[in-house]
Amino acid sequence: ARVWLPDGEGAFPLILIAHGNHPMEDSSENGYNYLAELLASRGFIVASIDENFLNLSLAADFGMFAPLKDENDARAWLILEHLRQWRDWSVTPGNPFYGRVNLDGIGLVGHSRGGEAVAIAAAFNRLPCHPENAALRFDYQFNIRAVAALAPVDGQFLPGERPLPLSDVNYLVLHGAHDMDVVSFGGLRQYNRLQFLDGKPWFKASLYIYGANHGQFNRAWGQRDMLGPARQLFNLGGLLPAAQQEQIAKAFVSAFMEAALHDQSDYRALFRDPRAARAWLPETIYLSQYQDSSAIRLAAFEEDIDLETASLPGASLHGENLTLWREQVVPLRWGDSHNSAVYLGWDTASAPGLPQFSLTLPADSLPLLPHSTLTFSLAAADESPLPEEKDPPPNLPAPLDLTLELADRAGQTARLPLSHFSLLQPPLRVSLGKADWMSALPLSEPIFQTFEFRLSDFSAQNPRFNPSQLSEIHFRFDRSPAGVVILDNVGFRP
């Protein structure tokens, strides 16, 4: 590995970086120096691992007829073996790293196949043996507290032919809308599968970046995301400059490690709303999601096939004057997101009455205070609100707005527009090829954005409204004439 060591005395948290698949003759581990230098300047030891021997090669793979396959568990094992070496060095007198490594705070960063490998490593770390072969014994048990994935693949390693489970770790995933290698936001699958079970203050965040591609997260890889003649078909005109994509990675990965390893919780504001760091970020479109282990979940749409039941026992769902109301697994350009949500459509020109979707809470009051925050995720679906129209509208709609109405048990209501936080971004249609016929993939995929509303803001709109006696939440589609939204993860954060 190549190592960046902070100046100064003391023990520093350790971050390992794992690159992805690229011609093995190139030194992919050197492509993250822009990120490693920043992290080292902020008090982290950073080691970028050489895993090039696991990569492709025209010569070593016999003209690409016999490439290495299904090797991502080996990439993960190699990460853990590096941690074992660091543990030995840190307690060996006379070693340059003796006493300088804080193994109570370990972070992993992976790109592409390395992005899946760091998640596998975090899962293997807690296991007694390889999940597909008990003869391969593990004895790691490192304190891995942070996993960050840049444009990761997902599903190249399926233990027992099942998606990789992961729990109780801080997780960040970044992906570019113009990725011409991993063409879907595959890291969302791992984001959606990650669970918080042990009651500790974990969080997870995702960021979708308009104009970012696959290769520009690694300075050695460049603009073209694939090898061979096919790369000449790609549309490079919409890409962010490489320096801007690197700046985005630096801002988010460094903030993530500050929050996860240095316990600087104020940095979480960036993941709840990227506009918190507008002065440090290039101008483009950012769609972000955020969840943490403190959340009270009301409706996640994963429980059953009954459209009127919610996640919170005793809560119920109801729709009125909608043209569409269905729950389904959310698709991506390639495969699906391992996540279910509710699709809601309306068209005021064809359906009379006020369209709305409501959540009724049980009689027992939730532990809500004025500073509690209502959170939910929304995405704009690229489809018509009229069921008989199967093709998406030819022209993208304007950003969508709606009204949030909260009601308490005394009948007092308070309303705020969605735009009080943000308008909803319409689908991001991206032509990956220079001409539409050069790619058979959909032009867009549903990407969620997390919205946050403090209950005190509703109380300011109507001082008689009592948040502690909340009984109903209404999504009223009264500010845009037509549209289809995908709603997920309605809940509260205390």
Short mmCIF file of C-alpha atoms in Angstrom, two decimals:
data_model
loop_
_atom_site.label_atom_id
_atom_site.label_comp_id
_atom_site.label_asym_id
_atom_site.label_seq_id
_atom_site.Cartn_x
_atom_site.Cartn_y
_atom_site.Cartn_z
CA ALA A 1 0.00 0.00 0.00
CA ARG A 2 0.92 3.62 -0.36
CA VAL A 3 0.68 5.46 2.98
CA TRP A 4 0.00 9.07 3.92
CA LEU A 5 0.91 9.81 7.56
CA PRO A 6 -0.17 12.95 9.43
CA ASP A 7 2.44 15.20 10.95
CA GLY A 8 2.56 15.27 14.72
CA GLU A 9 2.53 12.86 17.62
CA GLY A 10 -0.30 10.71 18.88
CA ALA A 11 -2.46 7.90 17.63
CA PHE A 12 -4.49 8.63 14.48
CA PRO A 13 -7.56 6.85 13.09
CA LEU A 14 -6.75 4.55 10.15
CA ILE A 15 -8.45 4.70 6.74
CA LEU A 16 -7.82 2.08 4.03
CA ILE A 17 -8.68 2.78 0.37
CA ALA A 18 -9.44 -0.06 -2.07
CA HIS A 19 -9.47 0.62 -5.81
CA GLY A 20 -11.59 -1.20 -8.37
CA ASN A 21 -11.10 -3.04 -11.65
CA HIS A 22 -8.77 -1.49 -14.23
CA PRO A 23 -5.85 -2.77 -16.32
CA MET A 24 -3.51 -4.37 -13.79
CA GLU A 25 -0.47 -2.88 -15.49
CA ASP A 26 -1.57 0.55 -14.16
CA SER A 27 -1.09 1.54 -10.53
CA SER A 28 -4.69 2.25 -9.56
CA GLU A 29 -3.85 2.77 -5.88
CA ASN A 30 -2.06 6.02 -6.75
CA GLY A 31 -5.20 7.61 -8.20
CA TYR A 32 -6.64 8.66 -4.83
CA ASN A 33 -3.75 10.86 -3.70
CA TYR A 34 -5.98 13.94 -3.93
CA LEU A 35 -8.29 12.40 -1.32
CA ALA A 36 -5.60 10.80 0.83
CA GLU A 37 -3.60 14.02 1.16
CA LEU A 38 -6.67 15.87 2.44
CA LEU A 39 -7.56 13.12 4.91
CA ALA A 40 -4.00 12.94 6.23
CA SER A 41 -4.01 16.72 6.72
CA ARG A 42 -7.08 16.27 8.91
CA GLY A 43 -5.46 13.73 11.20
CA PHE A 44 -6.07 10.35 9.56
CA ILE A 45 -3.53 7.74 8.52
CA VAL A 46 -4.46 6.70 4.98
CA ALA A 47 -3.24 3.60 3.15
CA SER A 48 -4.27 2.99 -0.46
CA ILE A 49 -3.97 -0.74 -1.13
CA ASP A 50 -2.39 -2.24 -4.23
CA GLU A 51 -4.88 -4.86 -5.44
CA ASN A 52 -3.86 -4.56 -9.09
CA PHE A 53 -3.06 -8.27 -9.35
CA LEU A 54 -6.81 -8.93 -8.99
CA ASN A 55 -7.60 -6.67 -11.96
CA LEU A 56 -8.05 -7.41 -15.65
CA SER A 57 -5.23 -7.77 -18.15
CA LEU A 58 -5.28 -8.40 -21.89
CA ALA A 59 -2.15 -10.53 -21.52
CA ALA A 60 -2.73 -12.31 -18.21
CA ASP A 61 -6.37 -13.08 -19.02
CA PHE A 62 -5.49 -14.77 -22.34
CA GLY A 63 -6.90 -12.05 -24.51
CA MET A 64 -9.82 -11.51 -22.10
CA PHE A 65 -11.16 -15.02 -22.77
CA ALA A 66 -10.35 -16.14 -19.20
CA PRO A 67 -10.73 -13.11 -16.92
CA LEU A 68 -10.81 -13.44 -13.16
CA LYS A 69 -14.41 -13.54 -11.93
CA ASP A 70 -16.25 -13.41 -8.61
CA GLU A 71 -13.15 -12.16 -6.82
CA ASN A 72 -14.66 -9.44 -4.66
CA ASP A 73 -14.55 -11.55 -1.51
CA ALA A 74 -10.80 -11.89 -2.14
CA ARG A 75 -10.53 -8.10 -2.36
CA ALA A 76 -12.33 -7.87 0.99
CA TRP A 77 -10.11 -10.52 2.58
CA LEU A 78 -7.04 -8.60 1.44
CA ILE A 79 -8.37 -5.43 3.13
CA LEU A 80 -8.77 -7.31 6.42
CA GLU A 81 -5.29 -8.83 6.13
CA HIS A 82 -3.91 -5.32 5.72
CA LEU A 83 -5.70 -4.36 8.94
CA ARG A 84 -4.09 -7.34 10.65
CA GLN A 85 -0.68 -6.08 9.51
CA TRP A 86 -1.43 -2.58 10.78
CA ARG A 87 -2.46 -4.02 14.15
CA ASP A 88 0.87 -5.85 14.40
CA TRP A 89 2.86 -2.76 13.42
CA SER A 90 1.03 -0.56 15.93
CA VAL A 91 2.19 -2.69 18.90
CA THR A 92 5.71 -3.54 17.70
CA PRO A 93 8.37 -1.34 19.39
CA GLY A 94 10.74 0.17 16.87
CA ASN A 95 8.24 0.06 14.02
CA PRO A 96 7.62 3.45 12.38
CA PHE A 97 3.90 3.07 13.16
CA TYR A 98 4.35 1.93 16.78
CA GLY A 99 1.84 3.76 18.98
CA ARG A 100 0.64 5.95 16.11
CA VAL A 101 -2.44 4.00 14.97
CA ASN A 102 -5.82 4.37 16.68
CA LEU A 103 -7.48 1.05 15.91
CA ASP A 104 -10.62 2.12 17.78
CA GLY A 105 -11.49 4.21 14.73
CA ILE A 106 -11.13 2.46 11.36
CA GLY A 107 -12.60 3.68 8.09
CA LEU A 108 -12.75 1.97 4.70
CA VAL A 109 -13.11 3.70 1.32
CA GLY A 110 -13.71 1.72 -1.85
CA HIS A 111 -14.24 2.62 -5.50
CA SER A 112 -16.08 0.49 -8.06
CA ARG A 113 -15.41 -3.18 -7.19
CA GLY A 114 -13.51 -1.83 -4.21
CA GLY A 115 -16.76 -0.13 -3.17
CA GLU A 116 -18.43 -3.51 -2.83
CA ALA A 117 -15.28 -5.02 -1.30
CA VAL A 118 -15.25 -2.58 1.64
CA ALA A 119 -18.84 -3.55 2.49
CA ILE A 120 -17.92 -7.24 2.26
CA ALA A 121 -14.89 -6.59 4.49
CA ALA A 122 -17.10 -4.91 7.10
CA ALA A 123 -19.41 -7.95 7.05
CA PHE A 124 -16.57 -10.54 7.10
CA ASN A 125 -14.95 -8.66 9.98
CA ARG A 126 -17.58 -9.96 12.41
CA LEU A 127 -17.84 -13.52 11.10
CA PRO A 128 -16.06 -16.63 12.44
CA CYS A 129 -15.49 -17.98 8.93
CA HIS A 130 -16.12 -17.36 5.25
CA PRO A 131 -19.91 -17.62 4.69
CA GLU A 132 -19.47 -20.10 1.83
CA ASN A 133 -16.69 -22.22 3.32
CA ALA A 134 -16.37 -22.92 7.05
CA ALA A 135 -12.82 -24.18 6.54
CA LEU A 136 -11.70 -20.59 5.88
CA ARG A 137 -11.60 -19.28 9.45
CA PHE A 138 -11.72 -15.57 10.36
CA ASP A 139 -10.50 -13.94 13.56
CA TYR A 140 -10.59 -10.23 12.72
CA GLN A 141 -13.09 -8.31 14.90
CA PHE A 142 -11.65 -4.87 14.11
CA ASN A 143 -13.50 -1.72 15.11
CA ILE A 144 -14.59 -0.69 11.59
CA ARG A 145 -16.83 2.32 12.14
CA ALA A 146 -17.08 3.88 8.67
CA VAL A 147 -17.55 2.49 5.14
CA ALA A 148 -17.56 4.85 2.14
CA ALA A 149 -18.23 3.63 -1.40
CA LEU A 150 -17.57 5.59 -4.61
CA ALA A 151 -19.63 4.33 -7.57
CA PRO A 152 -19.66 0.77 -6.19
CA VAL A 153 -20.85 -2.38 -7.86
CA ASP A 154 -23.22 -4.58 -5.87
CA GLY A 155 -23.99 -8.27 -6.15
CA GLN A 156 -20.73 -9.55 -7.63
CA PHE A 157 -20.37 -11.47 -4.38
CA LEU A 158 -23.59 -13.14 -3.21
CA PRO A 159 -22.97 -15.27 -0.10
CA GLY A 160 -25.17 -18.31 -0.50
CA GLU A 161 -26.73 -16.57 -3.54
CA ARG A 162 -28.18 -13.91 -1.24
CA PRO A 163 -27.50 -10.15 -1.18
CA LEU A 164 -24.84 -9.18 1.34
CA PRO A 165 -26.36 -8.14 4.70
CA LEU A 166 -24.72 -5.34 6.66
CA SER A 167 -25.55 -3.71 9.99
CA ASP A 168 -24.34 -1.26 12.60
CA VAL A 169 -21.76 0.79 10.74
CA ASN A 170 -21.74 4.32 9.32
CA TYR A 171 -22.14 4.18 5.53
CA LEU A 172 -21.73 6.68 2.69
CA VAL A 173 -22.24 6.03 -1.01
CA LEU A 174 -21.60 8.43 -3.91
CA HIS A 175 -22.62 7.86 -7.52
CA GLY A 176 -22.58 9.87 -10.73
CA ALA A 177 -25.57 10.27 -13.03
CA HIS A 178 -23.17 9.98 -16.00
CA ASP A 179 -21.47 6.76 -14.89
CA MET A 180 -20.84 4.77 -18.08
CA ASP A 181 -19.47 1.68 -16.33
CA VAL A 182 -21.74 1.06 -13.33
CA VAL A 183 -24.73 2.46 -15.19
CA SER A 184 -27.17 2.17 -12.26
CA PHE A 185 -26.87 3.52 -8.74
CA GLY A 186 -26.01 0.03 -7.51
CA GLY A 187 -24.72 1.28 -4.17
CA LEU A 188 -28.28 2.17 -3.23
CA ARG A 189 -28.92 -1.55 -2.76
CA GLN A 190 -26.35 -1.80 0.02
CA TYR A 191 -27.59 1.52 1.44
CA ASN A 192 -31.13 0.14 1.57
CA ARG A 193 -30.05 -3.20 3.07
CA LEU A 194 -27.99 -1.63 5.87
CA GLN A 195 -29.76 -1.93 9.23
CA PHE A 196 -29.17 -0.31 12.61
CA LEU A 197 -29.80 -2.89 15.31
CA ASP A 198 -27.61 -2.25 18.35
CA GLY A 199 -28.97 1.16 19.45
CA LYS A 200 -25.73 3.07 18.82
CA PRO A 201 -25.74 6.42 16.96
CA TRP A 202 -25.03 5.20 13.40
CA PHE A 203 -26.01 7.01 10.21
CA LYS A 204 -26.03 6.35 6.49
CA ALA A 205 -26.09 8.75 3.54
CA SER A 206 -26.24 8.59 -0.24
CA LEU A 207 -25.42 11.23 -2.85
CA TYR A 208 -26.30 11.23 -6.55
CA ILE A 209 -24.22 13.72 -8.53
CA TYR A 210 -25.32 15.10 -11.90
CA GLY A 211 -22.34 15.21 -14.27
CA ALA A 212 -20.11 12.80 -12.34
CA ASN A 213 -18.85 9.66 -14.07
CA HIS A 214 -17.08 6.50 -12.94
CA GLY A 215 -13.43 7.06 -13.71
CA GLN A 216 -12.92 10.58 -12.43
CA PHE A 217 -13.07 9.42 -8.81
CA ASN A 218 -9.62 7.95 -9.57
CA ARG A 219 -7.11 10.43 -11.00
CA ALA A 220 -5.41 7.65 -13.00
CA TRP A 221 -8.59 6.43 -14.72
CA GLY A 222 -9.89 9.55 -16.46
CA GLN A 223 -13.01 10.42 -18.44
CA ARG A 224 -13.60 7.22 -20.38
CA ASP A 225 -15.29 4.64 -18.18
CA MET A 226 -14.83 1.54 -20.34
CA LEU A 227 -12.11 -0.11 -22.37
CA GLY A 228 -12.15 -1.06 -26.02
CA PRO A 229 -13.92 0.46 -29.04
CA ALA A 230 -17.27 0.86 -27.22
CA ARG A 231 -15.95 3.78 -25.22
CA GLN A 232 -15.93 5.89 -28.38
CA LEU A 233 -19.75 5.84 -28.27
CA PHE A 234 -20.01 7.54 -24.87
CA ASN A 235 -21.25 11.07 -24.48
CA LEU A 236 -18.58 12.98 -22.58
CA GLY A 237 -20.12 16.39 -23.14
CA GLY A 238 -22.13 16.43 -19.91
CA LEU A 239 -19.29 15.51 -17.54
CA LEU A 240 -18.09 17.69 -14.72
CA PRO A 241 -14.42 18.65 -14.96
CA ALA A 242 -12.26 16.13 -13.12
CA ALA A 243 -11.16 18.70 -10.54
CA GLN A 244 -14.80 19.41 -9.62
CA GLN A 245 -15.66 15.72 -9.24
CA GLU A 246 -12.60 15.30 -7.02
CA GLN A 247 -13.68 18.30 -4.96
CA ILE A 248 -17.09 16.71 -4.36
CA ALA A 249 -15.47 13.44 -3.24
CA LYS A 250 -13.08 15.33 -0.97
CA ALA A 251 -15.86 17.36 0.67
CA PHE A 252 -18.18 14.43 1.34
CA VAL A 253 -15.68 11.71 2.22
CA SER A 254 -13.71 13.98 4.57
CA ALA A 255 -16.89 15.21 6.26
CA PHE A 256 -18.06 11.59 6.59
CA MET A 257 -14.83 10.51 8.25
CA GLU A 258 -14.87 13.54 10.56
CA ALA A 259 -18.38 12.60 11.68
CA ALA A 260 -17.77 8.86 11.93
CA LEU A 261 -14.19 8.66 13.27
CA HIS A 262 -13.60 12.02 14.96
CA ASP A 263 -17.17 12.18 16.35
CA GLN A 264 -17.73 15.63 14.83
CA SER A 265 -21.50 15.29 14.58
CA ASP A 266 -22.01 18.76 13.09
CA TYR A 267 -20.73 17.38 9.78
CA ARG A 268 -23.91 15.30 9.49
CA ALA A 269 -25.68 18.49 8.36
CA LEU A 270 -23.94 18.11 4.98
CA PHE A 271 -25.58 14.73 4.39
CA ARG A 272 -29.03 15.89 5.50
CA ASP A 273 -28.79 18.80 3.03
CA PRO A 274 -25.79 19.39 0.73
CA ARG A 275 -26.69 23.08 0.55
CA ALA A 276 -25.07 23.35 3.98
CA ALA A 277 -21.71 23.27 2.14
CA ARG A 278 -22.71 25.26 -0.93
CA ALA A 279 -19.57 27.43 -0.70
CA TRP A 280 -17.33 24.34 -1.04
CA LEU A 281 -19.24 22.48 -3.75
CA PRO A 282 -19.33 22.90 -7.55
CA GLU A 283 -22.60 24.00 -9.11
CA THR A 284 -24.54 20.91 -10.18
CA ILE A 285 -27.56 18.88 -9.03
CA TYR A 286 -27.17 16.85 -5.83
CA LEU A 287 -29.81 14.38 -4.65
CA SER A 288 -29.10 13.14 -1.15
CA GLN A 289 -30.61 10.70 1.32
CA TYR A 290 -29.96 10.45 5.03
CA GLN A 291 -31.09 8.10 7.79
CA ASP A 292 -29.82 7.53 11.30
CA SER A 293 -30.45 5.07 14.08
CA SER A 294 -32.50 7.55 16.13
CA ALA A 295 -35.35 7.63 13.62
CA ILE A 296 -38.90 6.58 14.51
CA ARG A 297 -40.18 4.77 11.43
CA LEU A 298 -43.80 5.35 10.47
CA ALA A 299 -44.05 4.01 6.91
CA ALA A 300 -41.32 2.24 4.94
CA PHE A 301 -43.64 0.21 2.66
CA GLU A 302 -41.73 -3.05 3.20
CA GLU A 303 -44.08 -4.91 5.53
CA ASP A 304 -46.78 -6.53 3.40
CA ILE A 305 -48.96 -6.14 0.30
CA ASP A 306 -51.76 -4.24 2.06
CA LEU A 307 -51.76 -0.66 0.72
CA GLU A 308 -53.47 0.66 3.87
CA THR A 309 -51.02 -0.60 6.53
CA ALA A 310 -47.90 1.20 7.74
CA SER A 311 -44.71 0.23 9.58
CA LEU A 312 -45.74 1.71 12.92
CA PRO A 313 -48.23 -0.63 14.65
CA GLY A 314 -51.68 0.93 14.66
CA ALA A 315 -50.91 3.46 11.91
CA SER A 316 -52.85 3.39 8.65
CA LEU A 317 -52.61 4.84 5.12
CA HIS A 318 -55.33 6.36 2.98
CA GLY A 319 -55.49 7.90 -0.49
CA GLU A 320 -58.07 10.16 -2.13
CA ASN A 321 -58.59 11.25 -5.75
CA LEU A 322 -55.33 9.69 -6.93
CA THR A 323 -54.81 8.35 -10.45
CA LEU A 324 -52.06 5.99 -9.21
CA TRP A 325 -51.55 4.32 -5.86
CA ARG A 326 -49.37 1.24 -5.71
CA GLU A 327 -46.46 -0.17 -3.73
CA GLN A 328 -43.58 -1.88 -5.52
CA VAL A 329 -39.86 -2.52 -5.52
CA VAL A 330 -38.24 0.57 -7.03
CA PRO A 331 -36.41 -0.21 -10.30
CA LEU A 332 -33.06 1.15 -11.41
CA ARG A 333 -31.68 1.44 -14.91
CA TRP A 334 -30.24 -2.05 -14.39
CA GLY A 335 -31.94 -4.30 -11.84
CA ASP A 336 -33.71 -2.90 -8.81
CA SER A 337 -32.89 -0.98 -5.65
CA HIS A 338 -33.72 -3.70 -3.05
CA ASN A 339 -36.25 -1.24 -1.67
CA SER A 340 -40.04 -0.89 -1.82
CA ALA A 341 -41.92 2.41 -1.86
CA VAL A 342 -45.34 3.81 -2.72
CA TYR A 343 -46.12 5.39 -6.11
CA LEU A 344 -48.67 8.22 -6.04
CA GLY A 345 -50.03 9.90 -9.17
CA TRP A 346 -52.49 12.72 -9.74
CA ASP A 347 -53.90 14.73 -12.63
CA THR A 348 -56.28 17.51 -11.67
CA ALA A 349 -57.50 17.82 -15.27
CA SER A 350 -58.80 14.24 -15.38
CA ALA A 351 -59.68 13.47 -11.74
CA PRO A 352 -61.95 15.80 -9.72
CA GLY A 353 -61.34 16.62 -6.08
CA LEU A 354 -58.20 17.28 -4.08
CA PRO A 355 -55.68 14.43 -4.47
CA GLN A 356 -53.95 13.54 -1.24
CA PHE A 357 -52.21 10.71 0.60
CA SER A 358 -52.63 10.47 4.36
CA LEU A 359 -51.02 8.68 7.30
CA THR A 360 -53.13 8.30 10.45
CA LEU A 361 -51.21 7.69 13.67
CA PRO A 362 -52.35 5.45 16.55
CA ALA A 363 -54.04 6.92 19.62
CA ASP A 364 -50.95 6.58 21.78
CA SER A 365 -48.95 9.72 21.27
CA LEU A 366 -45.45 9.50 19.83
CA PRO A 367 -42.60 11.04 21.86
CA LEU A 368 -42.59 14.21 19.76
CA LEU A 369 -41.36 17.66 20.76
CA PRO A 370 -41.25 20.97 18.85
CA HIS A 371 -37.64 20.33 17.85
CA SER A 372 -38.48 16.86 16.46
CA THR A 373 -38.11 16.58 12.70
CA LEU A 374 -40.48 15.00 10.19
CA THR A 375 -38.43 13.22 7.53
CA PHE A 376 -39.34 11.40 4.34
CA SER A 377 -37.83 10.58 0.96
CA LEU A 378 -39.34 11.53 -2.39
CA ALA A 379 -38.41 10.82 -5.99
CA ALA A 380 -40.13 11.95 -9.16
CA ALA A 381 -41.16 8.97 -11.29
CA ASP A 382 -40.54 9.21 -15.03
CA GLU A 383 -44.02 8.03 -16.00
CA SER A 384 -47.44 9.41 -16.82
CA PRO A 385 -49.97 9.87 -14.01
CA LEU A 386 -52.62 8.37 -16.31
CA PRO A 387 -52.56 4.55 -16.07
CA GLU A 388 -53.57 4.08 -19.72
CA GLU A 389 -50.50 6.00 -20.91
CA LYS A 390 -47.55 3.61 -20.73
CA ASP A 391 -44.82 5.89 -22.07
CA PRO A 392 -43.25 8.65 -19.98
CA PRO A 393 -44.14 12.21 -20.99
CA PRO A 394 -41.93 13.46 -23.84
CA ASN A 395 -41.13 16.69 -22.02
CA LEU A 396 -39.90 16.74 -18.46
CA PRO A 397 -42.23 18.49 -16.01
CA ALA A 398 -41.17 21.43 -13.93
CA PRO A 399 -39.93 20.73 -10.41
CA LEU A 400 -42.84 19.54 -8.29
CA ASP A 401 -44.36 21.13 -5.23
CA LEU A 402 -47.09 19.97 -2.84
CA THR A 403 -48.48 20.84 0.58
CA LEU A 404 -47.75 19.08 3.87
CA GLU A 405 -50.61 19.32 6.34
CA LEU A 406 -50.33 18.09 9.92
CA ALA A 407 -53.35 17.69 12.21
CA ASP A 408 -53.41 17.22 15.98
CA ARG A 409 -56.03 15.40 18.07
CA ALA A 410 -57.89 18.63 18.81
CA GLY A 411 -58.43 19.22 15.08
CA GLN A 412 -55.87 22.00 14.70
CA THR A 413 -53.96 21.90 11.40
CA ALA A 414 -50.78 23.49 10.11
CA ARG A 415 -49.54 23.58 6.52
CA LEU A 416 -46.22 24.13 4.79
CA PRO A 417 -45.27 23.73 1.13
CA LEU A 418 -42.72 21.10 0.16
CA SER A 419 -40.67 24.01 -1.18
CA HIS A 420 -40.25 25.22 2.41
CA PHE A 421 -37.38 22.73 2.32
CA SER A 422 -36.93 22.23 -1.43
CA LEU A 423 -38.85 21.61 -4.63
CA LEU A 424 -38.74 18.04 -5.90
CA GLN A 425 -36.25 17.62 -8.73
CA PRO A 426 -37.83 16.11 -11.89
CA PRO A 427 -36.26 12.91 -13.26
CA LEU A 428 -32.66 13.36 -14.38
CA ARG A 429 -32.60 12.09 -17.94
CA VAL A 430 -29.07 11.34 -19.12
CA SER A 431 -27.98 10.12 -22.56
CA LEU A 432 -24.96 7.92 -21.88
CA GLY A 433 -24.34 7.46 -25.61
CA LYS A 434 -23.65 10.15 -28.18
CA ALA A 435 -26.96 9.15 -29.80
CA ASP A 436 -30.04 7.63 -28.16
CA TRP A 437 -29.77 4.39 -30.16
CA MET A 438 -26.31 3.74 -28.71
CA SER A 439 -27.81 2.70 -25.36
CA ALA A 440 -30.85 0.53 -24.70
CA LEU A 441 -31.02 1.63 -21.07
CA PRO A 442 -33.70 4.00 -19.72
CA LEU A 443 -32.71 7.65 -19.73
CA SER A 444 -33.41 8.03 -16.02
CA GLU A 445 -33.79 6.07 -12.79
CA PRO A 446 -35.71 7.02 -9.63
CA ILE A 447 -33.39 8.76 -7.19
CA PHE A 448 -34.73 9.76 -3.79
CA GLN A 449 -34.10 12.97 -1.92
CA THR A 450 -34.63 13.22 1.83
CA PHE A 451 -36.83 16.11 3.03
CA GLU A 452 -36.80 17.43 6.60
CA PHE A 453 -39.37 19.60 8.37
CA ARG A 454 -39.06 20.71 11.99
CA LEU A 455 -42.35 20.50 13.84
CA SER A 456 -41.64 23.93 15.30
CA ASP A 457 -42.02 25.38 11.79
CA PHE A 458 -45.57 24.02 11.65
CA SER A 459 -46.26 25.47 15.10
CA ALA A 460 -45.04 28.83 13.83
CA GLN A 461 -47.60 28.63 11.02
CA ASN A 462 -50.39 27.87 13.53
CA PRO A 463 -49.47 28.45 17.21
CA ARG A 464 -52.54 26.46 18.31
CA PHE A 465 -51.22 23.32 16.61
CA ASN A 466 -49.78 20.90 19.22
CA PRO A 467 -47.03 18.64 17.74
CA SER A 468 -47.04 16.34 20.78
CA GLN A 469 -50.65 15.40 19.93
CA LEU A 470 -50.04 14.74 16.23
CA SER A 471 -52.70 12.50 14.71
CA GLU A 472 -52.48 12.81 10.90
CA ILE A 473 -49.98 13.64 8.15
CA HIS A 474 -51.39 14.63 4.76
CA PHE A 475 -49.49 14.93 1.49
CA ARG A 476 -51.78 17.24 -0.53
CA PHE A 477 -51.02 17.40 -4.26
CA ASP A 478 -52.37 20.89 -4.79
CA ARG A 479 -49.39 22.88 -6.04
CA SER A 480 -48.53 21.05 -9.28
CA PRO A 481 -51.31 20.11 -11.72
CA ALA A 482 -50.07 16.58 -12.42
CA GLY A 483 -47.25 14.23 -11.58
CA VAL A 484 -46.10 10.93 -10.12
CA VAL A 485 -43.99 10.82 -6.96
CA ILE A 486 -42.44 7.89 -5.12
CA LEU A 487 -42.65 8.22 -1.33
CA ASP A 488 -40.58 6.27 1.17
CA ASN A 489 -39.28 6.23 4.75
CA VAL A 490 -41.75 8.53 6.46
CA GLY A 491 -40.67 9.01 10.05
CA PHE A 492 -39.44 11.31 12.79
CA ARG A 493 -36.01 12.07 14.11
CA PRO A 494 -35.94 13.22 17.74
#
